[in-house]
XYZ file of N, CA and C in Angstrom:
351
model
N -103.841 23.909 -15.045
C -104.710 24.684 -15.864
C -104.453 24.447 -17.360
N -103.157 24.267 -17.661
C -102.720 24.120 -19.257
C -103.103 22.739 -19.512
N -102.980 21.662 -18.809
C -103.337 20.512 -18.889
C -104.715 20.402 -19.087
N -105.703 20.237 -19.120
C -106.944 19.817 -19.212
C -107.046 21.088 -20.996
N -106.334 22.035 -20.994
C -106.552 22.537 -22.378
C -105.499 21.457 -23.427
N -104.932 21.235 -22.717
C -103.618 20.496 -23.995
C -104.476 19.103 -23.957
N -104.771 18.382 -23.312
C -105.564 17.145 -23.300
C -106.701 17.504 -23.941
N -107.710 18.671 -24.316
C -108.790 18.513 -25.467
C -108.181 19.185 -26.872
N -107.175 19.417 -26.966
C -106.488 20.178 -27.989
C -106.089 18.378 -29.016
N -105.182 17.271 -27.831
C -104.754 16.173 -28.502
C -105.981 14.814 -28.691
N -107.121 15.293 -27.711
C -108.707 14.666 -27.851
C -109.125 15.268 -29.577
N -108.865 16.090 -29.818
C -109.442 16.665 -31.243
C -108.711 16.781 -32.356
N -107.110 16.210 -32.015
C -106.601 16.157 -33.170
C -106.572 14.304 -33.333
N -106.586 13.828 -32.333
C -106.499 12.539 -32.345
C -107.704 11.921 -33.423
N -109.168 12.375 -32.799
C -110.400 12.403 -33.529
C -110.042 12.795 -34.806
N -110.197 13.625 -35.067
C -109.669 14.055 -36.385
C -108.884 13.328 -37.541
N -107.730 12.636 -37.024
C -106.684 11.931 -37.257
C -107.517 10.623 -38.087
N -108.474 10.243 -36.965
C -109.233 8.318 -36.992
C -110.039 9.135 -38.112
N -110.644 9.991 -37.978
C -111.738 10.219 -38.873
C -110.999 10.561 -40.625
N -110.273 11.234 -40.153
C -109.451 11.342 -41.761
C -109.042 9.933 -42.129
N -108.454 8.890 -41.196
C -107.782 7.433 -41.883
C -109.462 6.916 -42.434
N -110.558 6.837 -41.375
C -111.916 6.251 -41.761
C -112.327 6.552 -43.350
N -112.270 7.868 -43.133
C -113.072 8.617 -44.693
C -112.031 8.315 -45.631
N -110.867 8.646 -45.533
C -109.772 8.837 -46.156
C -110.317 9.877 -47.843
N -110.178 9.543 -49.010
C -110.356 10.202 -49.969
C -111.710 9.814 -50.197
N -112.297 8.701 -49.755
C -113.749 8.093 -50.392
C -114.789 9.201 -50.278
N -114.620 10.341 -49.007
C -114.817 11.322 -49.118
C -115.318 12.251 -50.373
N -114.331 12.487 -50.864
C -114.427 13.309 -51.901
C -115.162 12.643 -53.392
N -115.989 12.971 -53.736
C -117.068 12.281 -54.755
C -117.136 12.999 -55.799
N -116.894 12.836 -57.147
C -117.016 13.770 -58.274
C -118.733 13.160 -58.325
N -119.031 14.331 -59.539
C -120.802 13.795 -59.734
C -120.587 12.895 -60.977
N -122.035 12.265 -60.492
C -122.493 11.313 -61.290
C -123.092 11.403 -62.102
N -123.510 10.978 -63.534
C -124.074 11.479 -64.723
C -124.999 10.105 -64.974
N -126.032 10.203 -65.100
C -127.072 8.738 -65.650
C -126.864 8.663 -66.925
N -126.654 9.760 -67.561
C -126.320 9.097 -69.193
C -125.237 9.783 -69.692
N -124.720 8.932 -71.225
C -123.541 9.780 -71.748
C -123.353 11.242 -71.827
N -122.426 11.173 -72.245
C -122.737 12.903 -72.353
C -121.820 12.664 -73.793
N -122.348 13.128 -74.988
C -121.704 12.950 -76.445
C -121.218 14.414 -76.392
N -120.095 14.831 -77.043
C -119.839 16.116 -77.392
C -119.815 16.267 -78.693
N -119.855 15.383 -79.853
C -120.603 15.628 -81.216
C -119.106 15.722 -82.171
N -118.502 15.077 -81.138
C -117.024 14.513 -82.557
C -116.654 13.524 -82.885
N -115.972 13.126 -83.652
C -116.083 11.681 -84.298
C -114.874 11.455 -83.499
N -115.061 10.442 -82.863
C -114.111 8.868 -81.777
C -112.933 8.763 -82.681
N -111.836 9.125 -82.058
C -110.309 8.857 -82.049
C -110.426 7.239 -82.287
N -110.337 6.582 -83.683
C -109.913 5.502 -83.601
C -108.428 4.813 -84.177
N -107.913 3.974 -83.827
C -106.606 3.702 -84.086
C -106.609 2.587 -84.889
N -106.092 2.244 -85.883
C -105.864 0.921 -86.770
C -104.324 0.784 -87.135
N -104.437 -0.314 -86.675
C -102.813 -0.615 -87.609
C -102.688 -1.780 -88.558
N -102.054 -1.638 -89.169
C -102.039 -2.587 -90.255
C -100.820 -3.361 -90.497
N -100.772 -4.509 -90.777
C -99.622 -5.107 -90.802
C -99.246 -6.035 -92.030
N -98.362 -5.496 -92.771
C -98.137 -5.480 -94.384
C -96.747 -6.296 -94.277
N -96.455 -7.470 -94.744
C -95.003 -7.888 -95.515
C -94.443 -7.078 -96.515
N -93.150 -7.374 -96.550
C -91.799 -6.242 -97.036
C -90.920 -7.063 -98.166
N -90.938 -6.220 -99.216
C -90.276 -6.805 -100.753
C -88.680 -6.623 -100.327
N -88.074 -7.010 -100.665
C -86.291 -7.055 -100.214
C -86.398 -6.773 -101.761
N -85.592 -5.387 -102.260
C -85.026 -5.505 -103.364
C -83.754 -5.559 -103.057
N -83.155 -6.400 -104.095
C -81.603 -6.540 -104.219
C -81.155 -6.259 -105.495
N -80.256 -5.340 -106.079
C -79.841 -5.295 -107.169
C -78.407 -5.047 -107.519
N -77.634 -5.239 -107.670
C -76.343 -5.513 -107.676
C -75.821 -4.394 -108.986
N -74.779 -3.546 -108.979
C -74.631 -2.053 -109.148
C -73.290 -2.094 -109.976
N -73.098 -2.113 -111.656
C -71.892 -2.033 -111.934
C -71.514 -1.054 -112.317
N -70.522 -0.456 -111.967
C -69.702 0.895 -112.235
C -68.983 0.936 -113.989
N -68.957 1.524 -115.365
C -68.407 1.806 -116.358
C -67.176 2.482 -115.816
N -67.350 3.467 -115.230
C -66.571 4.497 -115.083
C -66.157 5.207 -113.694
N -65.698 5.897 -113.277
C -65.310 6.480 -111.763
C -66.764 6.069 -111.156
N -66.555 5.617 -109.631
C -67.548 5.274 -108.914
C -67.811 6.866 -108.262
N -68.734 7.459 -108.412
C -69.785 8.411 -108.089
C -69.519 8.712 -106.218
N -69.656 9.346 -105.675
C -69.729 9.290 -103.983
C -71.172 9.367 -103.645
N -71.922 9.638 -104.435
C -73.243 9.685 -103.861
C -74.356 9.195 -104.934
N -75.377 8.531 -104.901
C -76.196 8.175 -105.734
C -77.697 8.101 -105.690
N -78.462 8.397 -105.931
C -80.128 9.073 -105.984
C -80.308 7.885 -106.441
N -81.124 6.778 -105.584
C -82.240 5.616 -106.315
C -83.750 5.730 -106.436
N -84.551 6.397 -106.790
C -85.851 6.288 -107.146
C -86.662 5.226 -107.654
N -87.484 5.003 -106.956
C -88.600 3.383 -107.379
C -89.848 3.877 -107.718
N -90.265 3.522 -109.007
C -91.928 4.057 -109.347
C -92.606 3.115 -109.613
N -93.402 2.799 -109.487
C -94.728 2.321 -109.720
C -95.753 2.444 -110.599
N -96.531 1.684 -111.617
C -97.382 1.631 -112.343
C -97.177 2.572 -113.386
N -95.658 3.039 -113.553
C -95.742 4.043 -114.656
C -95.504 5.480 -114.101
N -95.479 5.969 -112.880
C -96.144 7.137 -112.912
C -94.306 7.440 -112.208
N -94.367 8.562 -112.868
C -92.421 8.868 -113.025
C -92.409 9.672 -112.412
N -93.479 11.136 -111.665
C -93.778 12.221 -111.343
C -93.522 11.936 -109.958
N -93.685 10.834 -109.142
C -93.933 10.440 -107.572
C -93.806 9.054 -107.205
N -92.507 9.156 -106.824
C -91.702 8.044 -106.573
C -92.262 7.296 -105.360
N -91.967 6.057 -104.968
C -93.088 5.464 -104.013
C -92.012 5.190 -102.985
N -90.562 5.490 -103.429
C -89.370 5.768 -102.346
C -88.247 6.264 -103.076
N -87.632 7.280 -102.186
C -86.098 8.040 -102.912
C -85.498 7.399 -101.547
N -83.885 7.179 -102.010
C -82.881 6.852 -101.155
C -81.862 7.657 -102.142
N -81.074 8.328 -101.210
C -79.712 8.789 -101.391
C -79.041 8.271 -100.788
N -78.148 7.749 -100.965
C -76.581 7.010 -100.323
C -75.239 7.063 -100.869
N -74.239 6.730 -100.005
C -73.079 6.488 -101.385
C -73.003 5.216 -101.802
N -72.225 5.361 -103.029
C -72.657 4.829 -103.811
C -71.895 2.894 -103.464
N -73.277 2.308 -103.835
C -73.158 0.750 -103.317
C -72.588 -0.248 -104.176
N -72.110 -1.287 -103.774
C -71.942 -2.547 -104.914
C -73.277 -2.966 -104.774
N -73.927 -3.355 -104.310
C -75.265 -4.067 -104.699
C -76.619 -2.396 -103.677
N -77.817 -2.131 -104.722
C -78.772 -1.520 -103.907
C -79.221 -2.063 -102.941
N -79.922 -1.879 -102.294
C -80.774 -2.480 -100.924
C -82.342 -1.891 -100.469
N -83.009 -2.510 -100.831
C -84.043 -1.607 -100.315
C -85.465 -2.613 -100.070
N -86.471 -2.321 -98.821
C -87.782 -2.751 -98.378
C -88.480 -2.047 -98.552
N -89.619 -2.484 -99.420
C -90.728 -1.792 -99.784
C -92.170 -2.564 -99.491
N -92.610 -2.047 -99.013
C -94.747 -2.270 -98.546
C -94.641 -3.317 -99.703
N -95.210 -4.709 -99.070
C -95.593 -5.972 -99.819
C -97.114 -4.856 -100.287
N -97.451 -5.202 -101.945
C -98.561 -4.266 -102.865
C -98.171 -3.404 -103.195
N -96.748 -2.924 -102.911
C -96.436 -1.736 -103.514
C -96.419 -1.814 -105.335
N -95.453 -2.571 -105.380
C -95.266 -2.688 -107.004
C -96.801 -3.494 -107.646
N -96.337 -2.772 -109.150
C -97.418 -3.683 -109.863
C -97.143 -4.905 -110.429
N -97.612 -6.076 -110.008
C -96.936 -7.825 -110.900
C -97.999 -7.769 -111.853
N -98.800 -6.828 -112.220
C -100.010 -7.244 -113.248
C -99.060 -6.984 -114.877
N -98.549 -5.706 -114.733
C -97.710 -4.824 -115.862
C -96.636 -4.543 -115.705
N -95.637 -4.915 -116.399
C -94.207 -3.956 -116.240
C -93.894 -2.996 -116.019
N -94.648 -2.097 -115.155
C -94.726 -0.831 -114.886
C -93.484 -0.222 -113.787
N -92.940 -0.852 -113.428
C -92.505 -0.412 -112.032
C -90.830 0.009 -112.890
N -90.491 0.934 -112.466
C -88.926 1.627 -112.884
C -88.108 1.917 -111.285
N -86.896 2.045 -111.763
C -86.034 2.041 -110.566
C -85.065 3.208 -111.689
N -85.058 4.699 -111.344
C -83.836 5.375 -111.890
C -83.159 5.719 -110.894
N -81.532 5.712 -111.459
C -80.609 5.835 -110.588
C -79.883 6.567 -110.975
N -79.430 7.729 -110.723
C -78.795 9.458 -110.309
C -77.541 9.013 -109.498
N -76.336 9.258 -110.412
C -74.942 9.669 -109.635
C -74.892 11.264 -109.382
């Protein structure tokens, strides 16, 4: 009597089984849209840019007690208010520093480097 129930119990999971491997997920269908759909913001775009690098080298003589720490500031075109790089370090025999190839100006002597013990 249990037999002929347990034999359509493993008839319908078996079925079941083929039919889930058949369909598998292809089944499941998100909807389809015929045209864009804009939401009215401006497109995330990405640019990168790729700039060569000035090596400054400047070589650092001490008068007096060498300092432990030293403020180098680099300006540009004159303008003394907003430095186009600060480095603090201790204090070096020669500076070191890479700066954005266009940074400085070669048109005018404009460009200053002050240096803070």
């Amino acid at each position: 009597m249990l037999k002929p129930f347990f034999n359509r119990i493993v008839l319908i999971a078996g079925s079941t089984v083929i039919l889930g491997l058949i369909a598998g997920c292809s089944a499941f269908r998100g909807p389809l849209y015929p045209d864009i759909i804009y939401n009215n913001r401006q497109p995330l775009i990405s640019v990168t840019y790729e700039y060569g690098e000035i090596e400054l080298i400047l070589p650092i003589k001490y008068d007096a007690a060498v300092p432990d720490n030293i403020l180098f500031k680099v300006f540009t075109q004159g303008d003394t208010l907003h430095p186009v790089i600060s480095i603090l370090q201790e204090a070096p025999k020669e500076f070191l520093a890479y700066l954005p190839q266009g940074v400085l100006d070669i048109q005018n002597s404009t460009n200053l480097i002050k240096i803070l013990p």
